[in-house]
mmCIF file of N, CA and C in Angstrom:
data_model
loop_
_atom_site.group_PDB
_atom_site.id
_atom_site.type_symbol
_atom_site.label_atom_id
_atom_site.label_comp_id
_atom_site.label_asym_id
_atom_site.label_seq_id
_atom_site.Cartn_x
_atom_site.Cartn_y
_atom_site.Cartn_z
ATOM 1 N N UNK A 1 0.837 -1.182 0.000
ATOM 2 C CA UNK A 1 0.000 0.000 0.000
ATOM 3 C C UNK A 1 0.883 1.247 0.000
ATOM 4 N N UNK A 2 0.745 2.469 -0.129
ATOM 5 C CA UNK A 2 0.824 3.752 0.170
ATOM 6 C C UNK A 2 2.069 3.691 -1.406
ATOM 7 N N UNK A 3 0.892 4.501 -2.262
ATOM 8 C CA UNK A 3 1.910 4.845 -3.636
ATOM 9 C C UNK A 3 2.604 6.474 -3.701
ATOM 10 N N UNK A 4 3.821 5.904 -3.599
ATOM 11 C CA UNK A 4 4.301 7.013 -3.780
ATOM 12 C C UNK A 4 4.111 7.754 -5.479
ATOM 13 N N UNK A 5 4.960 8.964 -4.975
ATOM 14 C CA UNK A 5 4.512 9.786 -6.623
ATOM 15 C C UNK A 5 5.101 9.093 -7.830
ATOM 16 N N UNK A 6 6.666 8.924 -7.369
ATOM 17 C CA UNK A 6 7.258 8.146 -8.402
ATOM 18 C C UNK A 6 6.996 6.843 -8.617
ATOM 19 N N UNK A 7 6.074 5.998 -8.233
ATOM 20 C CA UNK A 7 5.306 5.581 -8.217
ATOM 21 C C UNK A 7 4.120 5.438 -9.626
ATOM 22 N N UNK A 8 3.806 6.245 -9.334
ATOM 23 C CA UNK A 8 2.680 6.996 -9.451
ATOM 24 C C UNK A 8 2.705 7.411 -11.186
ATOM 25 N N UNK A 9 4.048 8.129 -11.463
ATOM 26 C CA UNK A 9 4.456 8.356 -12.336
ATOM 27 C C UNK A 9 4.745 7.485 -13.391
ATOM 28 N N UNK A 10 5.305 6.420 -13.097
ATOM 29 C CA UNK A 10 5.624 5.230 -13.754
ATOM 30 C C UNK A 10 4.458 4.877 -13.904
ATOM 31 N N UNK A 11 3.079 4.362 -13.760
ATOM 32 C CA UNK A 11 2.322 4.149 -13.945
ATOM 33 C C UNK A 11 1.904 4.701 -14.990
ATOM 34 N N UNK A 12 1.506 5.723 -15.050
ATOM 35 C CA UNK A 12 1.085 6.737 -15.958
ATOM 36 C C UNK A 12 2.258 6.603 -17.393
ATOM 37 N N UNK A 13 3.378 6.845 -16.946
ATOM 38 C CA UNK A 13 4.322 6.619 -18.199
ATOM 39 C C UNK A 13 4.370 5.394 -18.965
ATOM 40 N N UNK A 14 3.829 4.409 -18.503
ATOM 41 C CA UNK A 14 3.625 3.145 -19.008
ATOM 42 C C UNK A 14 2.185 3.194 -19.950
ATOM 43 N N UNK A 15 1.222 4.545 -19.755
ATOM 44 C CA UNK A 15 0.407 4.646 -20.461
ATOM 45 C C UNK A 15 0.181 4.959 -21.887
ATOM 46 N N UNK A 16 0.405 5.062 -23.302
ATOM 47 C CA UNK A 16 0.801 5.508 -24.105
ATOM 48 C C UNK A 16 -0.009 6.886 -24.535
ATOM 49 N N UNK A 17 0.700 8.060 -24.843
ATOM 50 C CA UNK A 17 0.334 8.910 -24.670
ATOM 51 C C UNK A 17 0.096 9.578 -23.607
ATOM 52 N N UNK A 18 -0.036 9.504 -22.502
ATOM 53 C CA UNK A 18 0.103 10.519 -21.399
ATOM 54 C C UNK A 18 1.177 11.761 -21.459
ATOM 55 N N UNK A 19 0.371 12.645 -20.956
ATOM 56 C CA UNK A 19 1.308 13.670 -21.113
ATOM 57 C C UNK A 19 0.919 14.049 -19.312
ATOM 58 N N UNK A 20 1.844 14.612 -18.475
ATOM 59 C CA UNK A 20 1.679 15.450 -17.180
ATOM 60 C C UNK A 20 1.697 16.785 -17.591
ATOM 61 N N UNK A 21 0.720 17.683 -17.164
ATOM 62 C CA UNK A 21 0.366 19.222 -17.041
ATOM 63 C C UNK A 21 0.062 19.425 -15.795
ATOM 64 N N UNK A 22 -0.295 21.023 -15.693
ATOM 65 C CA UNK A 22 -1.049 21.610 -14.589
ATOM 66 C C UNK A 22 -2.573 21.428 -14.572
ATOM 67 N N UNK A 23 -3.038 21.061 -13.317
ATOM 68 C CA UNK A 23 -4.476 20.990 -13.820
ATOM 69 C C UNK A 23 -4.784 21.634 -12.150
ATOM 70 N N UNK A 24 -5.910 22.485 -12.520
ATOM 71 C CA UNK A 24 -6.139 23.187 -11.036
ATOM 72 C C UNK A 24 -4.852 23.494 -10.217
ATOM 73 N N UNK A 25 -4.110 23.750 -10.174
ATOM 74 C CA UNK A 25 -2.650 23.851 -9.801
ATOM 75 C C UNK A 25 -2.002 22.660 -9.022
ATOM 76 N N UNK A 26 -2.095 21.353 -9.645
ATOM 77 C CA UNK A 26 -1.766 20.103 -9.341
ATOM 78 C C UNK A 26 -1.105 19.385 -10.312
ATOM 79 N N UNK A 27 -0.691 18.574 -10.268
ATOM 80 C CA UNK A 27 -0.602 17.502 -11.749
ATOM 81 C C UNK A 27 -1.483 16.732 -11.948
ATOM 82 N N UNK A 28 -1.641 16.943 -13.736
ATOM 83 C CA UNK A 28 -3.034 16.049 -13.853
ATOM 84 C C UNK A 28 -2.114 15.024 -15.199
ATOM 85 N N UNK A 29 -2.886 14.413 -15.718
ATOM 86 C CA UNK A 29 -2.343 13.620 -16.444
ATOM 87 C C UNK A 29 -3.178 13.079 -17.555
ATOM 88 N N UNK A 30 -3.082 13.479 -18.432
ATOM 89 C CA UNK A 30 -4.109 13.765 -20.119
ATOM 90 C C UNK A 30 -3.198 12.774 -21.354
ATOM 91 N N UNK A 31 -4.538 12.500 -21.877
ATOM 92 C CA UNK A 31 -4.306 11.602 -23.091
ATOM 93 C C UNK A 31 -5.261 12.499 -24.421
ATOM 94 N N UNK A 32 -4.338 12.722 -24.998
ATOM 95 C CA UNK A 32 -4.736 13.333 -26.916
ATOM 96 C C UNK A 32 -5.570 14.548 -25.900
ATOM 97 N N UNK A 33 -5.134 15.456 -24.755
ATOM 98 C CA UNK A 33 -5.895 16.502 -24.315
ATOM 99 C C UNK A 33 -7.118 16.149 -23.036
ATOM 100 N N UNK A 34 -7.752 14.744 -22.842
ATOM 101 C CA UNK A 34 -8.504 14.856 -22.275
ATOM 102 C C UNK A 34 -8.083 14.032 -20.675
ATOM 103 N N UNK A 35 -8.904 14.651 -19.558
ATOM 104 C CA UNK A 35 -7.828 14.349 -18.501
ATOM 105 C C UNK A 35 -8.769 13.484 -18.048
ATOM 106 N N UNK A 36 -7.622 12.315 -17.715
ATOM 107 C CA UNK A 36 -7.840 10.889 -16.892
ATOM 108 C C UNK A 36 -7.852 10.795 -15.782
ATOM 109 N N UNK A 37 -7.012 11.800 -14.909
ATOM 110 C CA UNK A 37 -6.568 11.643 -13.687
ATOM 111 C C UNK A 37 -5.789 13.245 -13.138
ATOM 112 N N UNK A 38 -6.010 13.312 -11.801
ATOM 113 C CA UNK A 38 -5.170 14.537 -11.259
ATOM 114 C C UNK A 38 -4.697 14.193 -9.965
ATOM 115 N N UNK A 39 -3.386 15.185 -9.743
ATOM 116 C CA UNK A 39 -3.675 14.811 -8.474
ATOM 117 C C UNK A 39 -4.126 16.400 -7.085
ATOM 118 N N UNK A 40 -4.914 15.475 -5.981
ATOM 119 C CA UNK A 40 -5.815 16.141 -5.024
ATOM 120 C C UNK A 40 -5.021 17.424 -4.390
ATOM 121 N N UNK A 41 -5.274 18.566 -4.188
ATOM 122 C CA UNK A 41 -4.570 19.722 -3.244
ATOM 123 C C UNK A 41 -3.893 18.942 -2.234
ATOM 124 N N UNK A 42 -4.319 17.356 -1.475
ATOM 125 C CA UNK A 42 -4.059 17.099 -0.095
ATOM 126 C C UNK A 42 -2.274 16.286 -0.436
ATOM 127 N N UNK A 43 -2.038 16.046 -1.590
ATOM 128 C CA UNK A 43 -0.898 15.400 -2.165
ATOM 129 C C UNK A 43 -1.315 13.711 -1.907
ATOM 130 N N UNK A 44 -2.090 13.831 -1.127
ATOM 131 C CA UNK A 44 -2.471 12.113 -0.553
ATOM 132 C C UNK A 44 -3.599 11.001 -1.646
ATOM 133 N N UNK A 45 -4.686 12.201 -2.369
ATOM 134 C CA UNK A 45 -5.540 12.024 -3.264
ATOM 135 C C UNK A 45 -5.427 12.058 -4.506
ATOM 136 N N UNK A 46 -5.905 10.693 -5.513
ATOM 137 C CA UNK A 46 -5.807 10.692 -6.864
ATOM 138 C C UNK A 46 -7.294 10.766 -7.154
ATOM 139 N N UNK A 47 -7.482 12.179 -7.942
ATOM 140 C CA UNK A 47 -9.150 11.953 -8.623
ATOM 141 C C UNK A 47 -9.017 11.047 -9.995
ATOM 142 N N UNK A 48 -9.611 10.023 -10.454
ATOM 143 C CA UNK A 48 -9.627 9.402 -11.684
ATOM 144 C C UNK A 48 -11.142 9.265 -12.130
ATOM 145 N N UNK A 49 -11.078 9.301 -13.304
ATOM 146 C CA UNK A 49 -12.033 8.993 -14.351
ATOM 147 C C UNK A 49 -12.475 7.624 -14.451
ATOM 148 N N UNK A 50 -13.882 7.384 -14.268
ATOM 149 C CA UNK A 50 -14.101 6.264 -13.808
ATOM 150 C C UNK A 50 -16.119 6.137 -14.341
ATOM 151 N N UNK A 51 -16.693 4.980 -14.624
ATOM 152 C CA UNK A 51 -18.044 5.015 -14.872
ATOM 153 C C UNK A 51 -18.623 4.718 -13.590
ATOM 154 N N UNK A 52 -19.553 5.544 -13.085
ATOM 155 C CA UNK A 52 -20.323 6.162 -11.965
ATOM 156 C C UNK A 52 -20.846 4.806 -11.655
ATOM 157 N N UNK A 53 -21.290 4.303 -12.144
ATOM 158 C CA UNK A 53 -21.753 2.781 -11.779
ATOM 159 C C UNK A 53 -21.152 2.069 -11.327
ATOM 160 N N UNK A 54 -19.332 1.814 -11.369
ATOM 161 C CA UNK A 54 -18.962 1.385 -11.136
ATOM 162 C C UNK A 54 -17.877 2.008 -9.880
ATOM 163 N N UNK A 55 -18.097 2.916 -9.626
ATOM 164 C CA UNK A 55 -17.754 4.015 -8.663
ATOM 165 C C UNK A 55 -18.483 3.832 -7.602
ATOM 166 N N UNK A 56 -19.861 3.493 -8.076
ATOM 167 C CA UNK A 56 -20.561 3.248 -6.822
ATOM 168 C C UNK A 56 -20.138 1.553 -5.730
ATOM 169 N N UNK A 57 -20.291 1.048 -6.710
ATOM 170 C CA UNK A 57 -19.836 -0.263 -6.000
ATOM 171 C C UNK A 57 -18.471 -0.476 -5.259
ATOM 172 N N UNK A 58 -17.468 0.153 -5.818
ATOM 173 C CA UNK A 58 -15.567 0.458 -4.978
ATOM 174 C C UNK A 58 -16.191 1.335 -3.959
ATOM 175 N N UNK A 59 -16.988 1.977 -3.638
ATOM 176 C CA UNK A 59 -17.085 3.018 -2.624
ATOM 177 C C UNK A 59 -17.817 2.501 -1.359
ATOM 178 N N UNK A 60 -18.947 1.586 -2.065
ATOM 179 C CA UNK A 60 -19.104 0.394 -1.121
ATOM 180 C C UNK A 60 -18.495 -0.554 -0.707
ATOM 181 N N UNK A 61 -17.820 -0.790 -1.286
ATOM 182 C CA UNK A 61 -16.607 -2.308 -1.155
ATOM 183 C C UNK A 61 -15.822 -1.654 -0.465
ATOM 184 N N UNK A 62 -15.135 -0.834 -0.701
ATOM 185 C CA UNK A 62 -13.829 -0.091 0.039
ATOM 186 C C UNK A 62 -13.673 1.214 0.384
ATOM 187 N N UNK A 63 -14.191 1.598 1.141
ATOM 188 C CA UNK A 63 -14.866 3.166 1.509
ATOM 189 C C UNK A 63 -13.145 3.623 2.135
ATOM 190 N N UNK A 64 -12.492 2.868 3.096
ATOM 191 C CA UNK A 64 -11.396 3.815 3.166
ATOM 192 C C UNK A 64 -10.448 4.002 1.904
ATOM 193 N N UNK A 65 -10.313 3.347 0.709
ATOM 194 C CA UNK A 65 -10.012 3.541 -0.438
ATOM 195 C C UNK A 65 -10.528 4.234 -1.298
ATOM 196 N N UNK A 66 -11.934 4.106 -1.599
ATOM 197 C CA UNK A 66 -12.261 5.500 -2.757
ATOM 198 C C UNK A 66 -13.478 5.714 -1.830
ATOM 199 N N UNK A 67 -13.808 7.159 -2.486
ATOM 200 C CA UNK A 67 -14.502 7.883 -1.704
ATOM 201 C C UNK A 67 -14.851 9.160 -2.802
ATOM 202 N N UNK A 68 -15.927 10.027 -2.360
ATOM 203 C CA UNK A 68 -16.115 11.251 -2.872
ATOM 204 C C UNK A 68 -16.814 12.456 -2.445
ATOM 205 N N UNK A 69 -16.627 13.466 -2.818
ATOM 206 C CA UNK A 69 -17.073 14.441 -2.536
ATOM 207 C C UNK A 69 -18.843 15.111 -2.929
ATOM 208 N N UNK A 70 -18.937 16.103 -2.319
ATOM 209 C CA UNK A 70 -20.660 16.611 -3.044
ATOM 210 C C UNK A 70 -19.831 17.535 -4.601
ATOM 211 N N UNK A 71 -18.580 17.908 -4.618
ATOM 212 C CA UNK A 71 -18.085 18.122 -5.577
ATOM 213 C C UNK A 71 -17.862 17.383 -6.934
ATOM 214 N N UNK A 72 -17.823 16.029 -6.890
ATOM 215 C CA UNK A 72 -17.934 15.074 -8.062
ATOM 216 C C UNK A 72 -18.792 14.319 -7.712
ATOM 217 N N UNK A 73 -19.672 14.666 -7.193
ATOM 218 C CA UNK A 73 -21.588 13.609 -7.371
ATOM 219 C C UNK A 73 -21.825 14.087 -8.753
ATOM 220 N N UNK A 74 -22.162 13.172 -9.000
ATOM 221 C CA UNK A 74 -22.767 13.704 -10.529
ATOM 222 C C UNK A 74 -21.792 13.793 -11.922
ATOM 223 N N UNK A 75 -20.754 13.551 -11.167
ATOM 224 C CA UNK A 75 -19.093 13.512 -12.442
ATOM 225 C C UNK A 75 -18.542 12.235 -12.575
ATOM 226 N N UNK A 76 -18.306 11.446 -13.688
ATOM 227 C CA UNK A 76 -17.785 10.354 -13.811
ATOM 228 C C UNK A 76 -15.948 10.343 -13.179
ATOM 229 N N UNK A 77 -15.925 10.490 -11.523
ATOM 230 C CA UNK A 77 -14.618 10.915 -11.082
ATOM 231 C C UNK A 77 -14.873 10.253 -9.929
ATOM 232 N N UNK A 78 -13.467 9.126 -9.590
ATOM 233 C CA UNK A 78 -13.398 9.053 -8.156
ATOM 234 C C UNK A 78 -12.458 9.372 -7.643
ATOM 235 N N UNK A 79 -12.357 9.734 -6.206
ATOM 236 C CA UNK A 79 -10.821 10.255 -5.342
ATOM 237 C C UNK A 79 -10.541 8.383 -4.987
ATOM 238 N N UNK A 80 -9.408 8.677 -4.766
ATOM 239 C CA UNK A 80 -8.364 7.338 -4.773
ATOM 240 C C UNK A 80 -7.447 7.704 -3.041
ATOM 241 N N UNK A 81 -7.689 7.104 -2.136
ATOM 242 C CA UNK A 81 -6.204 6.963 -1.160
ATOM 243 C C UNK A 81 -5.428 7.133 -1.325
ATOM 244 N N UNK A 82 -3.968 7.553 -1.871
ATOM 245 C CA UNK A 82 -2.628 6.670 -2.318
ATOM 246 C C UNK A 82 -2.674 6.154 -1.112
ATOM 247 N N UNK A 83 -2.576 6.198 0.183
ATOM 248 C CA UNK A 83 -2.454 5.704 1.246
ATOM 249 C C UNK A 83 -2.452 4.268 1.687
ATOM 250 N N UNK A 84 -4.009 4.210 0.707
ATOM 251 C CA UNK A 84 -4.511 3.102 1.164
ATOM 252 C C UNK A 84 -4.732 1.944 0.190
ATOM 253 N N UNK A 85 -4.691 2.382 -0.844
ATOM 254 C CA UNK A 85 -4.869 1.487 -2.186
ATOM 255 C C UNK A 85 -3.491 0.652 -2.454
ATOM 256 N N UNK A 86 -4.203 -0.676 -3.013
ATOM 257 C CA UNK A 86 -2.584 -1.233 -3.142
ATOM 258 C C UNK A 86 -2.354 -1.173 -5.005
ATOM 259 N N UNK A 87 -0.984 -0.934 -5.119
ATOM 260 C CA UNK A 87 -0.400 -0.533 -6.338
ATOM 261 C C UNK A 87 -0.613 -1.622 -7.672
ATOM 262 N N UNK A 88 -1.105 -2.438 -7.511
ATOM 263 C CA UNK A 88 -1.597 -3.208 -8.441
ATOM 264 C C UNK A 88 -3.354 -2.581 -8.923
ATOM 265 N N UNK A 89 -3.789 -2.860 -7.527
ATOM 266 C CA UNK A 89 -5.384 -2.475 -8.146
ATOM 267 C C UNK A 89 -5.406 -0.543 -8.437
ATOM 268 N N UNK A 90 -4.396 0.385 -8.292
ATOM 269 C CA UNK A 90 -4.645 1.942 -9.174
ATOM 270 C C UNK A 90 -3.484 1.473 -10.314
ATOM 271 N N UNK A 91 -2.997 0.478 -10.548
ATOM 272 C CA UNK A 91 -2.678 0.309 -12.040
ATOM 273 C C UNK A 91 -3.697 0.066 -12.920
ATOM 274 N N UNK A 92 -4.716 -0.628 -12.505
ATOM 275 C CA UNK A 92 -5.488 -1.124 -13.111
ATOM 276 C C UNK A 92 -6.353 -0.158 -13.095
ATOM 277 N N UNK A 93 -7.097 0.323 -12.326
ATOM 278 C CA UNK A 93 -8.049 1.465 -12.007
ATOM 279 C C UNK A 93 -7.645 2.668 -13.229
ATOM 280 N N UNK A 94 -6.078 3.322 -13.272
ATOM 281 C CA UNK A 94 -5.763 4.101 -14.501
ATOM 282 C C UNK A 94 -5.786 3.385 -15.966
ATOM 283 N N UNK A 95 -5.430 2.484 -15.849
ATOM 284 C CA UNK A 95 -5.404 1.498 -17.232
ATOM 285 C C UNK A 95 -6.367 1.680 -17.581
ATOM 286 N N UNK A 96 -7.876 1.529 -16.669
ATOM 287 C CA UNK A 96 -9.356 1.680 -17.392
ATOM 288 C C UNK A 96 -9.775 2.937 -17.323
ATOM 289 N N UNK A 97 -8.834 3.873 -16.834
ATOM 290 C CA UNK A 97 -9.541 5.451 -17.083
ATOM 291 C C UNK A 97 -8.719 5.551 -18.373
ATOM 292 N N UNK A 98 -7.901 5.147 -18.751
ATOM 293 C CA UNK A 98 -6.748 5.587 -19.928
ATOM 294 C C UNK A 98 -7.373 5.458 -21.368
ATOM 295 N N UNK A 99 -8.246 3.542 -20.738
ATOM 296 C CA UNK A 99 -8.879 3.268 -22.108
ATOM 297 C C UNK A 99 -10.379 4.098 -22.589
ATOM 298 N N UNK A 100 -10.976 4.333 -21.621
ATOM 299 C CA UNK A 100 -12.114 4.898 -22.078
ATOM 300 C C UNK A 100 -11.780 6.539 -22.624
ATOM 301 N N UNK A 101 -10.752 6.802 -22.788
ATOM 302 C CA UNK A 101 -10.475 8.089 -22.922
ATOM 303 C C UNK A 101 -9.343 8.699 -23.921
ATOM 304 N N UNK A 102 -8.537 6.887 -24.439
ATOM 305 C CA UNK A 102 -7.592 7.044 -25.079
ATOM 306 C C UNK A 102 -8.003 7.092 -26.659
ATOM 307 N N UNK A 103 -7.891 7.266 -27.795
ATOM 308 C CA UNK A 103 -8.360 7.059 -28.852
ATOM 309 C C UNK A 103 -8.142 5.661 -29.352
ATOM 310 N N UNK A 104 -8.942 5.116 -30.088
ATOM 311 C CA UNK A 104 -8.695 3.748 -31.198
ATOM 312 C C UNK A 104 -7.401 3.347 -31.145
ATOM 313 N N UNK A 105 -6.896 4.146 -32.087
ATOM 314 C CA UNK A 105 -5.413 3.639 -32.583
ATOM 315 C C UNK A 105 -4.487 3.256 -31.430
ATOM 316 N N UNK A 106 -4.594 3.922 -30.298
ATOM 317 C CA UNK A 106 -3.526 4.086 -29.393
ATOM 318 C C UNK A 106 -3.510 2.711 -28.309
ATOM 319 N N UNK A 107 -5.205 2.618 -28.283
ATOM 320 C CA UNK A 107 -5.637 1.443 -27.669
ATOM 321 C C UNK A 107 -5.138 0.200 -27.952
ATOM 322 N N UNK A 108 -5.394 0.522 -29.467
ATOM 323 C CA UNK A 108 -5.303 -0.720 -30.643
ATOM 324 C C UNK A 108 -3.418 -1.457 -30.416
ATOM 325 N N UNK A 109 -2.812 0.160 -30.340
ATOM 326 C CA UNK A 109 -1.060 -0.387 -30.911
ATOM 327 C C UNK A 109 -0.490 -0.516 -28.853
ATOM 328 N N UNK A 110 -1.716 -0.565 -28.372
ATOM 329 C CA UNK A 110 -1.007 -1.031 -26.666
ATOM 330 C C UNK A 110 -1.442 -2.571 -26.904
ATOM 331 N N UNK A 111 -2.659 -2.906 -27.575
ATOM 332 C CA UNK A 111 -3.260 -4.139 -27.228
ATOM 333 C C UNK A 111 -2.042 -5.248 -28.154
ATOM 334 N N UNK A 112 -1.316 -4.706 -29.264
ATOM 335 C CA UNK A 112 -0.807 -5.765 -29.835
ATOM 336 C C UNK A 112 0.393 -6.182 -29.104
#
């Protein structure tokens, strides 16, 4: 448990196409422009892109792991622990914000 940034980073760099910017004055982390992931003012929180349906159920399953605000009710976004999450399951968790957000081709030339 407890992912560090560099960490964190590698993850993301393993994504194809990711780029790191400023996002709200944090680092966020965007594919062909559209953002997958940021990270929280608290340095401790990853918001990711995620289908609400399935946001709901991790929040039940593992409430000290994801969680959210009255700020993203209603936004396909969940906050993430680093704390508490173990580094296999927010590989995976970004992997599926990456794909719903990455274009065709990019998807296509990770899958071969």
């Amino acid at each position: 448990m407890d992912v560090t940034p560099g960490q964190l980073r590698k993850m993301f760099d393993a994504l194809p196409g990711v780029v790191e910017g400023p996002c709200y004055g944090t680092p966020g982390f965007r594919v062909k422009g559209k953002l997958i992931a940021r990270l929280w003012e608290d340095n401790k929180t990853l918001v990711v892109r995620i289908d609400p349906t399935e946001r709901d159920v991790l929040i039940d399953v593992e409430p000290a792991v994801y969680f959210l605000t009255d700020h993203y009710r209603g936004h396909p976004w969940i906050l993430i622990n680093l704390k508490k999450i173990k580094a296999a399951d927010l590989k995976r968790r970004l992997e599926t914000a990456w794909r719903a957000r990455a274009p065709k081709p990019l998807i296509s030339k990770r899958d071969r």
